[in-house]
Amino acid sequence: MEKIIWDESFSVGIQEIDEQHKELVRMINKLIGREDISVDSETISDILNEMTQYAGYHFQTEEQYMIEYDYPDYLSHKKQHTEFKKKTVAFCLDTMSYKETIPKEILTYLKTWLVHHILKVDMKYKSFFKEKGLR
Ligand code: FEO
């Protein structure tokens, strides 16, 4: 699977958020890099767990800004974050039963979700926060 390549089209115009997104991309790329490598289920679970925790931290940052600036789509955005968190926690539990490689459907889900979420969902707040003076 091709790794995610970060470019300026991913930028939401807020440095702190961009850095967090880059870290999430780095984590997913790390999983993609191990796609064909035989690793034990504990290692897979550890990487996934680390990514899930970082995603939770990132979502919290975004949601705090949304509350602070009264972002109109806060609830629907938060709902997407919650769904992703539920899904990745389930993946973490599932991986304990895998013995060899990271299942493709997990990688596909993580990659597709993150790219779509940043480019289509997060991007909706770009002009809103810009108008509020957030950089
Ligand atoms: Fe960057 Fe809405 O997560």
PDB file of C-alpha atoms and ligand atoms in Angstrom:
ATOM      1  CA  MET A   1       0.000   0.000   0.000  1.00  0.00           C
ATOM      2  CA  GLU A   2       1.223   3.508  -0.831  1.00  0.00           C
ATOM      3  CA  LYS A   3       2.096   5.675   2.132  1.00  0.00           C
ATOM      4  CA  ILE A   4       0.298   8.972   2.692  1.00  0.00           C
ATOM      5  CA  ILE A   5       2.313  11.863   1.283  1.00  0.00           C
ATOM      6  CA  TRP A   6       1.814  15.125   3.123  1.00  0.00           C
ATOM      7  CA  ASP A   7       1.560  18.246   1.002  1.00  0.00           C
ATOM      8  CA  GLU A   8       0.172  21.740   1.471  1.00  0.00           C
ATOM      9  CA  SER A   9      -3.315  20.630   0.428  1.00  0.00           C
ATOM     10  CA  PHE A  10      -3.490  18.972   3.880  1.00  0.00           C
ATOM     11  CA  SER A  11      -2.857  22.220   5.726  1.00  0.00           C
ATOM     12  CA  VAL A  12      -5.778  23.569   7.751  1.00  0.00           C
ATOM     13  CA  GLY A  13      -3.906  26.815   8.397  1.00  0.00           C
ATOM     14  CA  ILE A  14      -3.300  26.227  12.121  1.00  0.00           C
ATOM     15  CA  GLN A  15       0.273  25.218  12.858  1.00  0.00           C
ATOM     16  CA  GLU A  16      -0.493  23.195  15.987  1.00  0.00           C
ATOM     17  CA  ILE A  17      -3.175  21.166  14.199  1.00  0.00           C
ATOM     18  CA  ASP A  18      -1.030  20.671  11.092  1.00  0.00           C
ATOM     19  CA  GLU A  19       1.776  19.294  13.271  1.00  0.00           C
ATOM     20  CA  GLN A  20      -0.652  16.879  14.951  1.00  0.00           C
ATOM     21  CA  HIS A  21      -2.005  15.752  11.581  1.00  0.00           C
ATOM     22  CA  LYS A  22       1.568  15.165  10.384  1.00  0.00           C
ATOM     23  CA  GLU A  23       2.214  13.006  13.434  1.00  0.00           C
ATOM     24  CA  LEU A  24      -0.912  10.943  12.711  1.00  0.00           C
ATOM     25  CA  VAL A  25       0.194  10.546   9.098  1.00  0.00           C
ATOM     26  CA  ARG A  26       3.634   9.456  10.324  1.00  0.00           C
ATOM     27  CA  MET A  27       2.033   6.855  12.610  1.00  0.00           C
ATOM     28  CA  ILE A  28      -0.208   5.424   9.897  1.00  0.00           C
ATOM     29  CA  ASN A  29       2.718   5.384   7.473  1.00  0.00           C
ATOM     30  CA  LYS A  30       4.678   3.434  10.087  1.00  0.00           C
ATOM     31  CA  LEU A  31       1.930   0.808  10.076  1.00  0.00           C
ATOM     32  CA  ILE A  32       1.837   0.789   6.272  1.00  0.00           C
ATOM     33  CA  GLY A  33       5.625   0.319   6.324  1.00  0.00           C
ATOM     34  CA  ARG A  34       5.168  -2.841   8.334  1.00  0.00           C
ATOM     35  CA  GLU A  35       2.421  -4.157   6.095  1.00  0.00           C
ATOM     36  CA  ASP A  36       4.497  -6.931   4.589  1.00  0.00           C
ATOM     37  CA  ILE A  37       6.678  -7.590   7.571  1.00  0.00           C
ATOM     38  CA  SER A  38       5.828 -10.443   9.832  1.00  0.00           C
ATOM     39  CA  VAL A  39       5.359  -9.001  13.303  1.00  0.00           C
ATOM     40  CA  ASP A  40       3.776 -10.403  16.416  1.00  0.00           C
ATOM     41  CA  SER A  41       0.293  -9.365  17.364  1.00  0.00           C
ATOM     42  CA  GLU A  42       1.536  -7.533  20.428  1.00  0.00           C
ATOM     43  CA  THR A  43       3.695  -5.202  18.309  1.00  0.00           C
ATOM     44  CA  ILE A  44       0.787  -4.468  15.972  1.00  0.00           C
ATOM     45  CA  SER A  45      -1.470  -3.817  18.921  1.00  0.00           C
ATOM     46  CA  ASP A  46       1.126  -1.523  20.543  1.00  0.00           C
ATOM     47  CA  ILE A  47       1.502   0.637  17.415  1.00  0.00           C
ATOM     48  CA  LEU A  48      -2.258   0.817  16.961  1.00  0.00           C
ATOM     49  CA  ASN A  49      -2.722   1.668  20.587  1.00  0.00           C
ATOM     50  CA  GLU A  50      -0.170   4.474  20.368  1.00  0.00           C
ATOM     51  CA  MET A  51      -1.913   5.865  17.308  1.00  0.00           C
ATOM     52  CA  THR A  52      -5.357   5.627  18.922  1.00  0.00           C
ATOM     53  CA  GLN A  53      -4.142   7.526  21.962  1.00  0.00           C
ATOM     54  CA  TYR A  54      -2.529  10.225  19.869  1.00  0.00           C
ATOM     55  CA  ALA A  55      -5.690  10.538  17.746  1.00  0.00           C
ATOM     56  CA  GLY A  56      -7.696  11.018  20.953  1.00  0.00           C
ATOM     57  CA  TYR A  57      -5.311  13.768  22.063  1.00  0.00           C
ATOM     58  CA  HIS A  58      -5.553  15.441  18.652  1.00  0.00           C
ATOM     59  CA  PHE A  59      -9.369  15.280  18.587  1.00  0.00           C
ATOM     60  CA  GLN A  60      -9.446  16.872  22.005  1.00  0.00           C
ATOM     61  CA  THR A  61      -7.306  19.773  20.759  1.00  0.00           C
ATOM     62  CA  GLU A  62      -9.606  20.379  17.806  1.00  0.00           C
ATOM     63  CA  GLU A  63     -12.767  20.052  19.881  1.00  0.00           C
ATOM     64  CA  GLN A  64     -11.476  22.511  22.482  1.00  0.00           C
ATOM     65  CA  TYR A  65     -10.928  25.115  19.769  1.00  0.00           C
ATOM     66  CA  MET A  66     -14.394  24.396  18.397  1.00  0.00           C
ATOM     67  CA  ILE A  67     -15.975  24.966  21.795  1.00  0.00           C
ATOM     68  CA  GLU A  68     -13.867  28.048  22.461  1.00  0.00           C
ATOM     69  CA  TYR A  69     -14.792  29.655  19.143  1.00  0.00           C
ATOM     70  CA  ASP A  70     -18.343  28.297  18.993  1.00  0.00           C
ATOM     71  CA  TYR A  71     -17.812  26.357  15.772  1.00  0.00           C
ATOM     72  CA  PRO A  72     -21.268  25.655  14.261  1.00  0.00           C
ATOM     73  CA  ASP A  73     -20.489  22.072  13.085  1.00  0.00           C
ATOM     74  CA  TYR A  74     -18.964  21.029  16.405  1.00  0.00           C
ATOM     75  CA  LEU A  75     -21.423  18.230  17.197  1.00  0.00           C
ATOM     76  CA  SER A  76     -21.318  16.492  13.826  1.00  0.00           C
ATOM     77  CA  HIS A  77     -17.522  16.816  13.737  1.00  0.00           C
ATOM     78  CA  LYS A  78     -17.197  15.400  17.234  1.00  0.00           C
ATOM     79  CA  LYS A  79     -19.443  12.488  16.204  1.00  0.00           C
ATOM     80  CA  GLN A  80     -16.966  11.547  13.462  1.00  0.00           C
ATOM     81  CA  HIS A  81     -14.115  11.625  15.971  1.00  0.00           C
ATOM     82  CA  THR A  82     -16.082   9.365  18.316  1.00  0.00           C
ATOM     83  CA  GLU A  83     -16.805   6.847  15.563  1.00  0.00           C
ATOM     84  CA  PHE A  84     -13.125   6.711  14.631  1.00  0.00           C
ATOM     85  CA  LYS A  85     -12.098   6.208  18.267  1.00  0.00           C
ATOM     86  CA  LYS A  86     -14.586   3.348  18.692  1.00  0.00           C
ATOM     87  CA  LYS A  87     -13.382   1.699  15.520  1.00  0.00           C
ATOM     88  CA  THR A  88      -9.683   1.923  16.391  1.00  0.00           C
ATOM     89  CA  VAL A  89     -10.247   0.602  19.914  1.00  0.00           C
ATOM     90  CA  ALA A  90     -12.001  -2.387  18.318  1.00  0.00           C
ATOM     91  CA  PHE A  91      -9.017  -2.816  15.966  1.00  0.00           C
ATOM     92  CA  CYS A  92      -6.642  -2.807  18.942  1.00  0.00           C
ATOM     93  CA  LEU A  93      -8.626  -5.594  20.560  1.00  0.00           C
ATOM     94  CA  ASP A  94      -8.943  -7.521  17.293  1.00  0.00           C
ATOM     95  CA  THR A  95      -5.214  -7.429  16.574  1.00  0.00           C
ATOM     96  CA  MET A  96      -4.479  -9.509  19.633  1.00  0.00           C
ATOM     97  CA  SER A  97      -5.827 -12.452  17.671  1.00  0.00           C
ATOM     98  CA  TYR A  98      -3.672 -11.858  14.580  1.00  0.00           C
ATOM     99  CA  LYS A  99      -0.389 -13.661  14.405  1.00  0.00           C
ATOM    100  CA  GLU A 100       1.464 -12.425  11.354  1.00  0.00           C
ATOM    101  CA  THR A 101       0.835  -9.188   9.511  1.00  0.00           C
ATOM    102  CA  ILE A 102      -1.403  -6.198   9.912  1.00  0.00           C
ATOM    103  CA  PRO A 103      -4.684  -6.940   8.138  1.00  0.00           C
ATOM    104  CA  LYS A 104      -5.151  -4.887   4.988  1.00  0.00           C
ATOM    105  CA  GLU A 105      -8.667  -3.807   5.946  1.00  0.00           C
ATOM    106  CA  ILE A 106      -7.323  -2.068   9.042  1.00  0.00           C
ATOM    107  CA  LEU A 107      -4.700  -0.169   7.065  1.00  0.00           C
ATOM    108  CA  THR A 108      -7.218   0.722   4.370  1.00  0.00           C
ATOM    109  CA  TYR A 109      -9.667   2.022   6.954  1.00  0.00           C
ATOM    110  CA  LEU A 110      -7.073   4.123   8.813  1.00  0.00           C
ATOM    111  CA  LYS A 111      -5.560   5.592   5.669  1.00  0.00           C
ATOM    112  CA  THR A 112      -8.877   6.316   3.941  1.00  0.00           C
ATOM    113  CA  TRP A 113     -10.481   7.749   7.064  1.00  0.00           C
ATOM    114  CA  LEU A 114      -7.612  10.080   7.927  1.00  0.00           C
ATOM    115  CA  VAL A 115      -7.115  11.425   4.416  1.00  0.00           C
ATOM    116  CA  HIS A 116     -10.856  11.947   3.923  1.00  0.00           C
ATOM    117  CA  HIS A 117     -11.308  13.463   7.372  1.00  0.00           C
ATOM    118  CA  ILE A 118      -8.504  16.009   6.994  1.00  0.00           C
ATOM    119  CA  LEU A 119      -9.257  16.963   3.398  1.00  0.00           C
ATOM    120  CA  LYS A 120     -13.049  17.032   3.595  1.00  0.00           C
ATOM    121  CA  VAL A 121     -14.135  17.411   7.223  1.00  0.00           C
ATOM    122  CA  ASP A 122     -11.339  19.270   9.012  1.00  0.00           C
ATOM    123  CA  MET A 123     -10.923  21.494   5.960  1.00  0.00           C
ATOM    124  CA  LYS A 124     -14.437  22.871   6.594  1.00  0.00           C
ATOM    125  CA  TYR A 125     -13.178  24.745   9.651  1.00  0.00           C
ATOM    126  CA  LYS A 126     -10.169  26.272   7.893  1.00  0.00           C
ATOM    127  CA  SER A 127     -11.830  29.519   6.831  1.00  0.00           C
ATOM    128  CA  PHE A 128     -13.872  29.688  10.063  1.00  0.00           C
ATOM    129  CA  PHE A 129     -10.798  29.625  12.297  1.00  0.00           C
ATOM    130  CA  LYS A 130      -8.872  31.868   9.932  1.00  0.00           C
ATOM    131  CA  GLU A 131     -11.578  34.506  10.316  1.00  0.00           C
ATOM    132  CA  LYS A 132     -11.248  34.130  14.089  1.00  0.00           C
ATOM    133  CA  GLY A 133      -7.540  34.858  13.780  1.00  0.00           C
ATOM    134  CA  LEU A 134      -6.307  31.376  14.733  1.00  0.00           C
ATOM    135  CA  ARG A 135      -2.972  30.456  13.116  1.00  0.00           C
TER     136      ARG A 135
HETATM  137 FE1  FEO B   1      -8.082  16.470  12.602  1.00  0.00          FE
HETATM  138 FE2  FEO B   1     -11.176  16.340  13.036  1.00  0.00          FE
HETATM  139  O1  FEO B   1      -9.535  15.621  13.164  1.00  0.00           O
END
